[in-house]
Amino acid sequence: MDELRMVGKWWLPTAPEVRVGGVLEIDTNGRSRLELTDSLAADMGAKVVHGAADGRHVTLLECLPANGGKITIGEQHTVVEVFRSRVVLVGVHLESEDEQAFDGLQVELANLTAWTQRTGIDRRSVYEEAEDGSDKLNFRRVTVDPSELDSVSAQLEESGETVILGWTLNMPGTAVGAWERGFTVKERATVTVRSDEKRAWDGFNDTMSAVRDLVTLATQVGCRVGKKTLLMRDDDADSRDYPVGLYFDAGSARERAVSAQDIIFTLEDVDWDTLLPAWVALRKKVGLPLDVLFSLDYNEGGFYQNQIFNAASATEGFHAALCPESVGLPTELHEKVKAAIRDMFPEDKDARAWIRQRTGDNRPGLKQRITEIAKIPDQTAVEKLLTDVKVWATWLRDARNALGHLNTGELEERVPEQVRYRLAYVTKALLHLVLMQELGLSAATQQKAVENNFGYSARAFGEGVRAAKA
């Protein structure tokens, strides 16, 4: 995302006659800063601020006072107000943040172009036979034949959306400098979400987050959101999209380019119209535990203890969503056990209440739940990743209980140091295999992921397992 600096006039929608000069700056992470040369909203801030800058309408939402404002009293009374807004929209005036004015959203995602594995740039090297009749080939030239690719779309019936993958070509022409001449061709993939009805500026977030998570799963690199453009059009079906720039604080993380050989699966391996609806349905089925899992991909730093606890919590949540029929005891036997224990205290209400509370839940124990999750993916891939499922499940259970109950020293006592720093990673990797299995990706694809992406940590974890069993 490029930096933006806009100089113009700014006012409150409730008082358009009072306009104040100022400068709006937006950094590469989408964070904005509005500096005004006179008083507009004082210390109260404003829910909505309108502006006219660089020939465009601007709307700022949820403006709050920030450091930098000041009042100076001397020969002249001067006021400088500084605000930061949660959201900036360049190209439209909204009366409120809930105004439903947009038909779609187009977003650039880091590594999306690499993930698609499709290109319209045909690059060929041309060689000619040597004039002396030898078998040597001499390089003569490179030909570049760029062409636009056809977009692909997927229908999301439940949300009434169409999600389009498209590619754009950029050929700025020949650049001649003081020392050299150059010609460039750039290709970029984008995602566009279109709705059957107009929505608020944030009405496309759920679907766009789903695509972002899908790219993260496929590339094994946390996917960062780049340029965001809201789309507006008139009721006339033939009208063109009117673009509105969308800016908000996306965090300071930097994108990391993925190598083609490290991508687990690409658009060439799957059908977009089938994959995306299945992924959206799976995200809805798993729910919050999926966000906990991907937090380990988007925020790779932090204490390993927190990472272990989050990985274990995500595993529990996956089990609840994907194995809802799992029980600790057969239902009939569970009822007999409860009745038998209650009959031991026929007159003691407190005891019976305690028994009812403790025996009412028939969920399996934590280790059993962890073990059952490991049965979902391809078992060859699981064995390569974990070496011994029972040992891994025991360590994850003990680590989760030690951290959840804040038992000082128990984590170090129950989980060997050699594997302690790998436990969160291999658990995260296992849950990624679970997602791949649920999406119908092949056993060969899962095994390739373990070998190419998870292999180093899997081998280190395996060494720790074998050492503990020796």
Short mmCIF file of C-alpha atoms in Angstrom, two decimals:
data_model
loop_
_atom_site.label_atom_id
_atom_site.label_comp_id
_atom_site.label_asym_id
_atom_site.label_seq_id
_atom_site.Cartn_x
_atom_site.Cartn_y
_atom_site.Cartn_z
CA MET A 1 0.00 0.00 0.00
CA ASP A 2 1.40 3.41 -0.98
CA GLU A 3 1.58 6.38 1.37
CA LEU A 4 -1.03 9.09 0.81
CA ARG A 5 -0.97 12.82 1.58
CA MET A 6 -4.06 14.94 0.89
CA VAL A 7 -4.38 18.69 1.50
CA GLY A 8 -7.89 20.15 1.66
CA LYS A 9 -10.84 21.41 3.66
CA TRP A 10 -12.56 19.44 6.45
CA TRP A 11 -15.91 19.78 8.19
CA LEU A 12 -18.56 18.01 10.25
CA PRO A 13 -21.63 16.73 8.32
CA THR A 14 -23.84 18.49 10.87
CA ALA A 15 -22.15 21.86 10.22
CA PRO A 16 -20.93 21.95 6.58
CA GLU A 17 -20.64 25.74 6.67
CA VAL A 18 -17.67 25.56 9.10
CA ARG A 19 -14.70 24.32 7.08
CA VAL A 20 -11.13 24.03 8.33
CA GLY A 21 -7.95 23.59 6.34
CA GLY A 22 -5.72 20.63 7.05
CA VAL A 23 -3.60 17.72 5.85
CA LEU A 24 -4.54 14.05 5.87
CA GLU A 25 -1.65 11.56 5.87
CA ILE A 26 -2.00 7.79 5.53
CA ASP A 27 1.00 5.51 5.98
CA THR A 28 1.77 2.20 4.26
CA ASN A 29 -0.07 0.25 6.98
CA GLY A 30 -3.27 2.26 6.51
CA ARG A 31 -2.96 4.33 9.68
CA SER A 32 -4.20 7.90 9.24
CA ARG A 33 -3.40 11.28 10.79
CA LEU A 34 -5.43 14.44 10.17
CA GLU A 35 -3.83 17.74 11.20
CA LEU A 36 -6.16 20.77 11.14
CA THR A 37 -5.23 24.45 11.23
CA ASP A 38 -8.21 25.46 13.36
CA SER A 39 -10.70 24.00 15.80
CA LEU A 40 -13.25 21.54 14.39
CA ALA A 41 -14.18 18.86 16.93
CA ALA A 42 -12.08 19.88 19.95
CA ASP A 43 -11.42 17.21 22.57
CA MET A 44 -14.63 15.32 21.87
CA GLY A 45 -13.63 13.90 18.50
CA ALA A 46 -16.28 13.04 15.93
CA LYS A 47 -17.96 9.93 14.56
CA VAL A 48 -17.86 11.29 11.01
CA VAL A 49 -15.74 13.99 9.36
CA HIS A 50 -16.10 15.04 5.72
CA GLY A 51 -13.38 16.46 3.55
CA ALA A 52 -12.60 17.75 0.06
CA ALA A 53 -8.96 17.13 -0.85
CA ASP A 54 -7.05 16.64 -4.09
CA GLY A 55 -10.31 16.88 -5.99
CA ARG A 56 -12.02 14.01 -4.16
CA HIS A 57 -14.60 13.50 -1.43
CA VAL A 58 -13.19 12.04 1.80
CA THR A 59 -14.94 10.50 4.79
CA LEU A 60 -13.23 9.80 8.11
CA LEU A 61 -14.97 7.53 10.64
CA GLU A 62 -14.45 7.52 14.41
CA CYS A 63 -12.00 10.43 14.69
CA LEU A 64 -10.30 10.67 18.07
CA PRO A 65 -7.90 13.37 19.33
CA ALA A 66 -4.21 12.46 19.07
CA ASN A 67 -0.93 13.90 20.28
CA GLY A 68 0.23 16.94 18.35
CA GLY A 69 -2.69 19.29 18.85
CA LYS A 70 -2.07 22.58 20.64
CA ILE A 71 -3.51 26.00 21.45
CA THR A 72 -1.15 29.01 21.41
CA ILE A 73 -2.08 32.35 22.96
CA GLY A 74 0.11 35.34 22.13
CA GLU A 75 -0.03 38.04 19.50
CA GLN A 76 -2.43 35.71 17.71
CA HIS A 77 -4.67 32.96 19.07
CA THR A 78 -3.87 29.81 17.05
CA VAL A 79 -5.27 26.30 17.25
CA VAL A 80 -3.94 23.06 15.82
CA GLU A 81 -6.04 19.90 16.15
CA VAL A 82 -4.75 16.42 15.35
CA PHE A 83 -6.96 13.37 14.96
CA ARG A 84 -6.59 9.72 14.11
CA SER A 85 -9.51 7.96 12.49
CA ARG A 86 -10.35 4.28 12.49
CA VAL A 87 -11.38 4.29 8.82
CA VAL A 88 -10.77 6.60 5.85
CA LEU A 89 -12.77 6.41 2.62
CA VAL A 90 -11.45 8.38 -0.34
CA GLY A 91 -14.05 9.06 -3.02
CA VAL A 92 -17.33 9.30 -1.10
CA HIS A 93 -19.16 11.22 1.61
CA LEU A 94 -21.02 8.95 4.06
CA GLU A 95 -23.49 10.27 6.59
CA SER A 96 -22.79 7.38 8.98
CA GLU A 97 -20.58 4.30 9.19
CA ASP A 98 -23.64 2.07 8.72
CA GLU A 99 -24.68 3.62 5.40
CA GLN A 100 -25.18 0.87 2.83
CA ALA A 101 -23.65 2.34 -0.31
CA PHE A 102 -21.29 -0.28 -1.72
CA ASP A 103 -21.70 -3.10 -4.20
CA GLY A 104 -18.34 -4.80 -3.78
CA LEU A 105 -14.80 -4.79 -2.48
CA GLN A 106 -11.56 -5.47 -4.35
CA VAL A 107 -8.47 -6.42 -2.37
CA GLU A 108 -4.85 -7.25 -3.07
CA LEU A 109 -3.42 -10.07 -0.93
CA ALA A 110 0.23 -10.91 -0.39
CA ASN A 111 1.26 -14.10 -2.23
CA LEU A 112 -2.13 -14.41 -3.96
CA THR A 113 -0.45 -14.04 -7.36
CA ALA A 114 2.05 -16.78 -6.51
CA TRP A 115 -0.68 -19.05 -5.14
CA THR A 116 -2.78 -18.97 -8.31
CA GLN A 117 0.18 -20.29 -10.37
CA ARG A 118 -1.49 -18.79 -13.45
CA THR A 119 0.18 -16.26 -15.69
CA GLY A 120 -0.52 -14.54 -18.98
CA ILE A 121 3.15 -13.65 -19.49
CA ASP A 122 4.72 -16.01 -22.01
CA ARG A 123 8.50 -15.55 -21.85
CA ARG A 124 10.70 -17.44 -24.27
CA SER A 125 14.42 -17.46 -25.02
CA VAL A 126 15.40 -17.80 -28.69
CA TYR A 127 18.63 -19.53 -29.74
CA GLU A 128 20.20 -20.06 -33.17
CA GLU A 129 22.60 -22.66 -34.45
CA ALA A 130 26.24 -21.61 -34.70
CA GLU A 131 27.44 -20.60 -38.17
CA ASP A 132 30.48 -22.93 -37.98
CA GLY A 133 28.20 -25.98 -38.15
CA SER A 134 28.87 -27.08 -34.55
CA ASP A 135 26.15 -28.19 -32.15
CA LYS A 136 26.57 -25.00 -30.14
CA LEU A 137 23.49 -22.78 -29.81
CA ASN A 138 23.90 -19.03 -29.54
CA PHE A 139 21.43 -16.91 -27.61
CA ARG A 140 19.75 -14.30 -29.80
CA ARG A 141 16.81 -12.74 -28.00
CA VAL A 142 13.99 -13.05 -25.47
CA THR A 143 10.37 -12.71 -26.52
CA VAL A 144 7.72 -11.66 -24.02
CA ASP A 145 4.10 -12.15 -25.01
CA PRO A 146 1.75 -10.73 -22.33
CA SER A 147 -1.98 -11.39 -22.45
CA GLU A 148 -4.84 -10.98 -20.00
CA LEU A 149 -6.18 -14.05 -18.22
CA ASP A 150 -9.86 -14.80 -17.88
CA SER A 151 -11.17 -14.35 -14.36
CA VAL A 152 -12.68 -17.21 -12.35
CA SER A 153 -15.61 -16.86 -9.97
CA ALA A 154 -17.29 -18.73 -7.14
CA GLN A 155 -20.84 -18.35 -5.90
CA LEU A 156 -21.62 -18.17 -2.18
CA GLU A 157 -25.35 -18.83 -2.06
CA GLU A 158 -25.87 -18.29 1.66
CA SER A 159 -24.31 -14.81 1.74
CA GLY A 160 -25.48 -13.82 -1.75
CA GLU A 161 -21.95 -13.07 -2.95
CA THR A 162 -19.81 -13.70 -5.99
CA VAL A 163 -16.08 -13.96 -5.35
CA ILE A 164 -13.91 -13.29 -8.39
CA LEU A 165 -10.23 -13.96 -8.94
CA GLY A 166 -8.87 -11.66 -11.61
CA TRP A 167 -5.49 -10.72 -13.06
CA THR A 168 -4.25 -7.34 -14.24
CA LEU A 169 -1.29 -6.47 -16.47
CA ASN A 170 0.79 -3.34 -16.06
CA MET A 171 3.16 -2.33 -18.89
CA PRO A 172 4.45 1.21 -18.23
CA GLY A 173 6.50 1.19 -21.44
CA THR A 174 10.18 1.67 -22.14
CA ALA A 175 12.11 3.61 -19.49
CA VAL A 176 15.30 5.29 -20.69
CA GLY A 177 17.73 6.49 -18.04
CA ALA A 178 21.17 8.00 -18.07
CA TRP A 179 22.81 4.58 -18.19
CA GLU A 180 20.31 2.05 -19.48
CA ARG A 181 16.99 1.26 -21.10
CA GLY A 182 14.35 -1.04 -19.58
CA PHE A 183 10.96 -2.51 -20.29
CA THR A 184 8.81 -4.10 -17.58
CA VAL A 185 5.66 -6.20 -17.47
CA LYS A 186 3.93 -6.75 -14.13
CA GLU A 187 1.04 -9.08 -13.39
CA ARG A 188 -1.06 -9.09 -10.24
CA ALA A 189 -3.97 -11.20 -8.98
CA THR A 190 -6.79 -9.58 -7.02
CA VAL A 191 -9.92 -10.75 -5.22
CA THR A 192 -13.25 -9.04 -5.75
CA VAL A 193 -16.32 -9.75 -3.62
CA ARG A 194 -19.65 -8.62 -5.07
CA SER A 195 -22.97 -8.62 -3.28
CA ASP A 196 -26.50 -8.95 -4.55
CA GLU A 197 -27.44 -5.91 -2.47
CA LYS A 198 -25.65 -2.79 -1.26
CA ARG A 199 -23.72 -3.02 1.99
CA ALA A 200 -21.83 -0.91 4.50
CA TRP A 201 -18.09 -0.40 4.05
CA ASP A 202 -17.32 -3.41 6.29
CA GLY A 203 -20.05 -5.66 4.88
CA PHE A 204 -17.59 -7.79 2.89
CA ASN A 205 -15.11 -8.49 5.70
CA ASP A 206 -16.15 -12.06 6.53
CA THR A 207 -15.70 -13.34 3.00
CA MET A 208 -12.48 -11.44 2.44
CA SER A 209 -11.09 -12.86 5.69
CA ALA A 210 -12.03 -16.33 4.48
CA VAL A 211 -10.02 -15.86 1.28
CA ARG A 212 -7.12 -14.48 3.28
CA ASP A 213 -7.10 -17.52 5.57
CA LEU A 214 -7.32 -19.86 2.58
CA VAL A 215 -4.20 -18.29 1.03
CA THR A 216 -2.44 -18.63 4.39
CA LEU A 217 -3.34 -22.32 4.57
CA ALA A 218 -2.16 -22.95 1.02
CA THR A 219 1.11 -21.00 1.22
CA GLN A 220 1.92 -21.56 4.93
CA VAL A 221 2.81 -17.87 5.16
CA GLY A 222 0.61 -15.38 7.01
CA CYS A 223 -1.27 -13.51 4.30
CA ARG A 224 -1.23 -9.71 4.58
CA VAL A 225 -3.97 -7.52 3.16
CA GLY A 226 -2.77 -4.78 0.81
CA LYS A 227 -4.70 -2.22 -1.22
CA LYS A 228 -8.47 -2.18 -0.62
CA THR A 229 -10.98 -0.58 -2.97
CA LEU A 230 -14.71 -0.38 -2.38
CA LEU A 231 -16.88 -0.48 -5.50
CA MET A 232 -20.00 1.59 -6.14
CA ARG A 233 -22.30 1.63 -9.11
CA ASP A 234 -25.65 3.08 -10.08
CA ASP A 235 -28.79 0.99 -10.37
CA ASP A 236 -28.12 0.79 -14.11
CA ALA A 237 -26.66 -2.69 -14.67
CA ASP A 238 -24.45 -1.37 -17.48
CA SER A 239 -22.78 1.30 -15.35
CA ARG A 240 -19.13 1.05 -14.46
CA ASP A 241 -17.71 0.63 -10.99
CA TYR A 242 -16.78 3.81 -9.17
CA PRO A 243 -13.74 3.12 -6.93
CA VAL A 244 -13.52 4.29 -3.33
CA GLY A 245 -10.20 3.87 -1.53
CA LEU A 246 -10.52 2.13 1.84
CA TYR A 247 -7.87 2.64 4.52
CA PHE A 248 -7.62 1.41 8.09
CA ASP A 249 -4.83 0.28 10.40
CA ALA A 250 -3.77 -3.17 9.15
CA GLY A 251 -0.92 -3.54 11.63
CA SER A 252 2.80 -3.19 11.10
CA ALA A 253 3.56 -6.75 9.97
CA ARG A 254 5.43 -7.05 6.69
CA GLU A 255 4.63 -9.54 4.00
CA ARG A 256 6.99 -12.44 3.37
CA ALA A 257 7.27 -13.79 -0.16
CA VAL A 258 6.58 -17.50 -0.53
CA SER A 259 8.63 -19.83 -2.73
CA ALA A 260 6.66 -21.66 -5.40
CA GLN A 261 7.94 -25.05 -4.24
CA ASP A 262 6.70 -24.40 -0.70
CA ILE A 263 3.05 -23.84 -1.68
CA ILE A 264 1.00 -26.83 -0.51
CA PHE A 265 -1.69 -26.54 -3.17
CA THR A 266 -2.48 -23.98 -5.87
CA LEU A 267 -5.37 -22.88 -8.03
CA GLU A 268 -4.11 -25.41 -10.59
CA ASP A 269 -4.85 -28.23 -8.12
CA VAL A 270 -8.39 -27.22 -7.17
CA ASP A 271 -11.57 -25.81 -8.66
CA TRP A 272 -12.23 -22.31 -7.30
CA ASP A 273 -16.00 -22.61 -7.59
CA THR A 274 -15.90 -25.78 -5.47
CA LEU A 275 -13.06 -24.95 -3.09
CA LEU A 276 -14.22 -21.55 -1.83
CA PRO A 277 -17.80 -22.53 -0.84
CA ALA A 278 -16.42 -25.62 0.91
CA TRP A 279 -13.86 -23.49 2.75
CA VAL A 280 -16.43 -20.90 3.81
CA ALA A 281 -18.68 -23.69 5.14
CA LEU A 282 -15.77 -25.28 7.01
CA ARG A 283 -14.80 -21.95 8.60
CA LYS A 284 -18.36 -21.51 9.81
CA LYS A 285 -18.45 -25.06 11.17
CA VAL A 286 -15.19 -24.76 13.11
CA GLY A 287 -15.78 -21.16 14.21
CA LEU A 288 -13.59 -19.40 16.77
CA PRO A 289 -10.99 -22.22 17.10
CA LEU A 290 -10.01 -21.53 13.49
CA ASP A 291 -9.19 -17.92 14.37
CA VAL A 292 -7.13 -19.14 17.32
CA LEU A 293 -5.23 -21.47 14.98
CA PHE A 294 -4.49 -18.82 12.37
CA SER A 295 -3.36 -16.39 15.05
CA LEU A 296 -0.28 -18.62 15.26
CA ASP A 297 0.36 -17.98 11.56
CA TYR A 298 -0.31 -14.25 11.55
CA ASN A 299 1.57 -13.55 14.81
CA GLU A 300 4.62 -15.79 14.76
CA GLY A 301 6.37 -14.19 17.72
CA GLY A 302 5.61 -14.28 21.42
CA PHE A 303 6.29 -16.69 24.27
CA TYR A 304 6.23 -20.37 23.37
CA GLN A 305 4.02 -21.06 26.41
CA ASN A 306 1.25 -18.90 24.92
CA GLN A 307 1.68 -20.60 21.57
CA ILE A 308 1.34 -24.05 23.14
CA PHE A 309 -1.80 -23.04 25.04
CA ASN A 310 -3.40 -21.54 21.92
CA ALA A 311 -2.52 -24.60 19.84
CA ALA A 312 -4.02 -26.90 22.47
CA SER A 313 -7.15 -24.73 22.77
CA ALA A 314 -7.58 -24.78 19.00
CA THR A 315 -7.26 -28.57 19.05
CA GLU A 316 -10.02 -28.84 21.66
CA GLY A 317 -12.21 -26.52 19.62
CA PHE A 318 -11.61 -28.48 16.41
CA HIS A 319 -12.66 -31.66 18.20
CA ALA A 320 -15.89 -30.10 19.46
CA ALA A 321 -16.76 -28.94 15.94
CA LEU A 322 -15.65 -31.96 13.92
CA CYS A 323 -16.36 -34.79 16.38
CA PRO A 324 -19.64 -33.74 18.03
CA GLU A 325 -20.79 -37.35 18.62
CA SER A 326 -17.69 -38.33 20.56
CA VAL A 327 -18.36 -39.45 24.16
CA GLY A 328 -16.32 -40.68 27.09
CA LEU A 329 -18.69 -43.55 27.87
CA PRO A 330 -21.47 -45.16 25.84
CA THR A 331 -24.61 -43.13 26.51
CA GLU A 332 -26.50 -45.99 28.21
CA LEU A 333 -23.58 -46.78 30.51
CA HIS A 334 -23.13 -43.09 31.34
CA GLU A 335 -26.76 -42.86 32.50
CA LYS A 336 -26.34 -45.96 34.70
CA VAL A 337 -23.20 -44.50 36.29
CA LYS A 338 -24.95 -41.22 37.09
CA ALA A 339 -27.97 -42.98 38.58
CA ALA A 340 -25.84 -45.30 40.68
CA ILE A 341 -23.83 -42.46 42.19
CA ARG A 342 -26.92 -40.37 42.92
CA ASP A 343 -28.55 -43.33 44.70
CA MET A 344 -25.64 -43.40 47.14
CA PHE A 345 -26.76 -40.02 48.57
CA PRO A 346 -30.58 -40.07 48.51
CA GLU A 347 -31.01 -37.37 51.18
CA ASP A 348 -27.95 -35.17 50.65
CA LYS A 349 -29.00 -32.37 48.28
CA ASP A 350 -25.55 -30.77 48.20
CA ALA A 351 -23.88 -34.04 47.28
CA ARG A 352 -26.46 -34.79 44.61
CA ALA A 353 -26.02 -31.30 43.12
CA TRP A 354 -22.24 -31.75 43.05
CA ILE A 355 -22.62 -35.18 41.44
CA ARG A 356 -25.02 -33.81 38.83
CA GLN A 357 -22.56 -31.07 37.93
CA ARG A 358 -19.53 -33.35 37.71
CA THR A 359 -21.13 -36.30 35.89
CA GLY A 360 -23.48 -34.42 33.57
CA ASP A 361 -20.82 -33.96 30.91
CA ASN A 362 -20.03 -37.10 28.92
CA ARG A 363 -17.29 -35.61 26.79
CA PRO A 364 -14.18 -37.74 26.45
CA GLY A 365 -11.06 -36.79 28.36
CA LEU A 366 -8.66 -34.24 26.91
CA LYS A 367 -6.11 -36.82 25.77
CA GLN A 368 -8.81 -38.83 23.99
CA ARG A 369 -10.05 -35.70 22.23
CA ILE A 370 -6.54 -34.81 21.13
CA THR A 371 -5.96 -38.35 19.89
CA GLU A 372 -9.23 -38.42 17.95
CA ILE A 373 -8.32 -35.22 16.09
CA ALA A 374 -5.10 -36.89 14.95
CA LYS A 375 -7.16 -39.66 13.31
CA ILE A 376 -8.79 -37.28 10.81
CA PRO A 377 -5.94 -36.55 8.35
CA ASP A 378 -3.97 -39.04 6.28
CA GLN A 379 -2.27 -41.33 8.81
CA THR A 380 1.01 -41.59 6.91
CA ALA A 381 1.30 -37.80 7.01
CA VAL A 382 0.41 -37.78 10.71
CA GLU A 383 3.05 -40.40 11.51
CA LYS A 384 5.71 -38.42 9.63
CA LEU A 385 4.72 -35.28 11.51
CA LEU A 386 4.29 -36.58 15.08
CA THR A 387 6.29 -39.85 15.10
CA ASP A 388 4.13 -41.20 17.97
CA VAL A 389 0.59 -39.87 18.36
CA LYS A 390 0.15 -41.14 21.94
CA VAL A 391 3.34 -39.47 23.14
CA TRP A 392 2.42 -36.21 21.40
CA ALA A 393 -1.11 -36.31 22.84
CA THR A 394 0.23 -36.92 26.35
CA TRP A 395 2.64 -33.99 26.12
CA LEU A 396 0.02 -31.65 24.68
CA ARG A 397 -2.49 -32.60 27.39
CA ASP A 398 0.03 -32.11 30.18
CA ALA A 399 1.27 -28.83 28.73
CA ARG A 400 -2.25 -27.48 28.31
CA ASN A 401 -3.24 -28.42 31.88
CA ALA A 402 -0.03 -27.00 33.35
CA LEU A 403 -0.46 -23.70 31.53
CA GLY A 404 -4.23 -23.50 31.96
CA HIS A 405 -4.02 -24.10 35.71
CA LEU A 406 -0.82 -22.04 36.09
CA ASN A 407 1.00 -24.88 37.83
CA THR A 408 4.51 -23.55 38.23
CA GLY A 409 7.16 -26.00 37.10
CA GLU A 410 4.73 -28.66 35.86
CA LEU A 411 5.31 -27.88 32.17
CA GLU A 412 9.08 -28.29 32.57
CA GLU A 413 8.56 -31.46 34.60
CA ARG A 414 6.18 -33.23 32.20
CA VAL A 415 7.36 -32.08 28.76
CA PRO A 416 11.04 -32.56 27.83
CA GLU A 417 12.89 -29.39 26.92
CA GLN A 418 13.97 -30.82 23.56
CA VAL A 419 10.35 -30.91 22.31
CA ARG A 420 8.88 -28.07 24.33
CA TYR A 421 9.74 -25.51 21.68
CA ARG A 422 8.38 -27.71 18.84
CA LEU A 423 5.11 -28.76 20.44
CA ALA A 424 3.07 -25.74 19.33
CA TYR A 425 4.38 -25.91 15.77
CA VAL A 426 3.66 -29.60 15.15
CA THR A 427 0.20 -29.20 16.72
CA LYS A 428 -0.51 -26.26 14.43
CA ALA A 429 0.74 -28.29 11.47
CA LEU A 430 -1.54 -31.19 12.41
CA LEU A 431 -4.58 -28.91 12.46
CA HIS A 432 -3.58 -27.65 9.01
CA LEU A 433 -3.59 -31.27 7.85
CA VAL A 434 -7.06 -31.64 9.38
CA LEU A 435 -8.27 -28.65 7.35
CA MET A 436 -6.73 -30.10 4.19
CA GLN A 437 -8.47 -33.43 4.80
CA GLU A 438 -11.81 -31.72 5.41
CA LEU A 439 -11.39 -29.85 2.12
CA GLY A 440 -10.81 -33.11 0.27
CA LEU A 441 -7.12 -32.61 -0.50
CA SER A 442 -5.36 -35.88 -1.25
CA ALA A 443 -3.16 -37.98 1.00
CA ALA A 444 -0.25 -37.26 -1.34
CA THR A 445 -0.78 -33.51 -0.90
CA GLN A 446 -0.81 -33.87 2.89
CA GLN A 447 2.36 -35.97 2.88
CA LYS A 448 4.05 -33.45 0.61
CA ALA A 449 3.15 -30.70 3.07
CA VAL A 450 4.84 -32.58 5.90
CA GLU A 451 7.95 -33.25 3.82
CA ASN A 452 8.32 -29.79 2.23
CA ASN A 453 6.81 -27.43 4.82
CA PHE A 454 6.77 -29.10 8.23
CA GLY A 455 9.73 -31.42 7.76
CA TYR A 456 12.40 -29.65 9.80
CA SER A 457 10.30 -29.27 12.94
CA ALA A 458 8.80 -32.75 12.45
CA ARG A 459 12.25 -34.32 12.39
CA ALA A 460 13.38 -32.35 15.45
CA PHE A 461 10.20 -33.33 17.30
CA GLY A 462 10.71 -36.96 16.27
CA GLU A 463 14.21 -36.96 17.73
CA GLY A 464 12.74 -35.77 21.02
CA VAL A 465 10.09 -38.50 20.96
CA ARG A 466 12.63 -41.24 20.34
CA ALA A 467 14.90 -39.86 23.06
CA ALA A 468 12.05 -39.86 25.57
CA LYS A 469 11.09 -43.44 24.72
CA ALA A 470 14.64 -44.74 24.85
#
